[in-house]
Amino acid sequence: QVHLVESGGGSVQAGGSLRLACVASGYPFTFYRMAWFRQAPGKEREGVAAISVASSADYADSVKGRFTISRDNAANTLYLQMNALKPEDTAMYYCARAQNTGSPVPTLTAGAYQFWGQGTQVTVSS
């Protein structure tokens, strides 16, 4: 059974940093693309960062240069380092596992992901 458990959220002031983690279990972590999504109240879910099995990454334009996605295959853990946080980054952040193995290309398309964590809240104050 696939489990994804996020941690690391919290409340910070603008300009601050947070590091999110997502511990995966129940499947061979190495073989699947992973991603971080976020959803703010009243807004649609959006892809933030994605990573392929070979650690190629893709980012939403709004976070490029500020966020870094990474994975530790030995620890079955996905990370999102968030720097220079802005109030508009405030949202619930979710990690997700791709539906299929095989593709080497990271994707921010939500439809490519089958399993989701419960989320961790990030709040950035001005």
CSV table of C-alpha atoms in Angstrom, one decimal:
chain,number,residue,atom,x,y,z
A,1,GLN,CA,0.0,0.0,0.0
A,2,VAL,CA,1.4,3.3,-1.1
A,3,HIS,CA,1.9,5.9,1.7
A,4,LEU,CA,3.2,9.5,1.3
A,5,VAL,CA,3.8,11.5,4.4
A,6,GLU,CA,4.8,15.1,4.2
A,7,SER,CA,6.4,17.2,7.0
A,8,GLY,CA,8.3,20.4,7.4
A,9,GLY,CA,5.6,23.0,6.9
A,10,GLY,CA,5.1,25.9,9.2
A,11,SER,CA,4.8,29.7,9.5
A,12,VAL,CA,7.6,32.0,8.4
A,13,GLN,CA,8.0,35.6,7.5
A,14,ALA,CA,8.5,36.7,3.9
A,15,GLY,CA,12.1,36.1,2.8
A,16,GLY,CA,12.4,33.1,5.0
A,17,SER,CA,13.1,29.4,4.2
A,18,LEU,CA,11.5,26.1,4.8
A,19,ARG,CA,12.4,22.5,3.8
A,20,LEU,CA,9.6,20.1,3.1
A,21,ALA,CA,10.1,16.3,3.2
A,22,CYS,CA,7.9,13.5,1.9
A,23,VAL,CA,8.6,10.0,3.1
A,24,ALA,CA,7.3,7.3,0.8
A,25,SER,CA,6.6,3.7,1.5
A,26,GLY,CA,4.9,0.7,0.0
A,27,TYR,CA,6.5,0.8,-3.4
A,28,PRO,CA,10.0,1.0,-5.1
A,29,PHE,CA,10.6,4.7,-4.7
A,30,THR,CA,13.5,4.8,-7.2
A,31,PHE,CA,11.3,3.9,-10.2
A,32,TYR,CA,8.7,6.6,-10.0
A,33,ARG,CA,8.6,10.3,-10.9
A,34,MET,CA,7.6,12.5,-8.0
A,35,ALA,CA,6.3,16.0,-7.6
A,36,TRP,CA,5.1,18.8,-5.2
A,37,PHE,CA,1.8,20.5,-5.7
A,38,ARG,CA,0.1,23.2,-3.7
A,39,GLN,CA,-3.4,24.5,-3.2
A,40,ALA,CA,-4.3,27.8,-1.6
A,41,PRO,CA,-7.9,28.5,-0.4
A,42,GLY,CA,-10.2,29.3,-3.2
A,43,LYS,CA,-7.6,28.5,-5.8
A,44,GLU,CA,-6.9,25.5,-8.0
A,45,ARG,CA,-4.2,23.0,-7.3
A,46,GLU,CA,-1.0,23.9,-9.1
A,47,GLY,CA,2.2,22.0,-9.8
A,48,VAL,CA,5.2,23.5,-8.1
A,49,ALA,CA,8.1,21.2,-8.8
A,50,ALA,CA,8.6,17.8,-10.3
A,51,ILE,CA,11.6,15.3,-10.5
A,52,SER,CA,12.3,12.4,-12.7
A,53,VAL,CA,13.8,9.1,-11.6
A,54,ALA,CA,17.2,10.4,-12.9
A,55,SER,CA,16.7,13.6,-10.8
A,56,SER,CA,15.9,15.9,-13.8
A,57,ALA,CA,13.7,18.7,-12.5
A,58,ASP,CA,11.0,21.0,-13.7
A,59,TYR,CA,9.5,24.0,-11.9
A,60,ALA,CA,6.6,26.3,-12.1
A,61,ASP,CA,7.7,29.8,-13.3
A,62,SER,CA,6.5,31.3,-10.0
A,63,VAL,CA,9.1,29.4,-8.0
A,64,LYS,CA,12.1,29.1,-10.4
A,65,GLY,CA,15.3,30.2,-8.7
A,66,ARG,CA,13.7,30.0,-5.2
A,67,PHE,CA,12.6,26.4,-4.8
A,68,THR,CA,14.7,23.2,-5.3
A,69,ILE,CA,13.3,19.7,-5.5
A,70,SER,CA,15.5,16.7,-4.7
A,71,ARG,CA,15.2,13.1,-3.9
A,72,ASP,CA,17.1,10.6,-1.7
A,73,ASN,CA,16.4,7.2,-3.1
A,74,ALA,CA,18.2,5.4,-0.3
A,75,ALA,CA,15.9,7.1,2.2
A,76,ASN,CA,12.7,6.9,0.1
A,77,THR,CA,12.4,10.7,0.6
A,78,LEU,CA,11.4,13.6,-1.5
A,79,TYR,CA,12.4,17.1,-0.6
A,80,LEU,CA,11.4,20.7,-1.4
A,81,GLN,CA,13.8,23.4,-0.3
A,82,MET,CA,12.0,26.7,-0.4
A,83,ASN,CA,13.9,30.0,-0.1
A,84,ALA,CA,13.0,33.6,-0.4
A,85,LEU,CA,9.4,32.7,0.5
A,86,LYS,CA,6.6,35.1,-0.4
A,87,PRO,CA,3.1,35.6,1.0
A,88,GLU,CA,1.7,34.2,-2.3
A,89,ASP,CA,3.5,30.9,-1.5
A,90,THR,CA,1.0,30.3,1.3
A,91,ALA,CA,-0.8,27.0,0.6
A,92,MET,CA,-1.2,23.4,1.5
A,93,TYR,CA,1.7,21.5,-0.1
A,94,TYR,CA,1.3,17.9,-1.3
A,95,CYS,CA,3.7,15.4,-2.6
A,96,ALA,CA,2.6,13.0,-5.3
A,97,ARG,CA,3.7,9.8,-7.0
A,98,ALA,CA,3.4,9.3,-10.7
A,99,GLN,CA,0.9,6.7,-12.0
A,100,ASN,CA,3.4,5.0,-14.2
A,101,THR,CA,7.1,4.1,-14.4
A,102,GLY,CA,9.2,4.5,-17.5
A,103,SER,CA,9.1,8.2,-18.5
A,104,PRO,CA,12.4,10.0,-17.9
A,105,VAL,CA,10.7,13.5,-18.1
A,106,PRO,CA,9.5,15.3,-15.0
A,107,THR,CA,6.0,16.7,-15.4
A,108,LEU,CA,3.8,19.2,-13.5
A,109,THR,CA,0.6,17.8,-15.0
A,110,ALA,CA,-1.6,16.6,-12.1
A,111,GLY,CA,-3.2,13.9,-14.2
A,112,ALA,CA,0.1,12.0,-14.3
A,113,TYR,CA,0.0,11.4,-10.6
A,114,GLN,CA,-1.9,8.7,-8.9
A,115,PHE,CA,-1.0,8.9,-5.2
A,116,TRP,CA,-1.1,11.9,-2.9
A,117,GLY,CA,0.0,12.7,0.6
A,118,GLN,CA,-2.2,14.4,3.2
A,119,GLY,CA,-0.4,17.7,2.9
A,120,THR,CA,1.6,20.1,5.0
A,121,GLN,CA,0.6,23.7,5.5
A,122,VAL,CA,3.0,26.6,4.6
A,123,THR,CA,2.1,30.1,5.7
A,124,VAL,CA,4.2,33.1,4.8
A,125,SER,CA,3.5,36.4,6.4
A,126,SER,CA,4.5,39.8,5.1
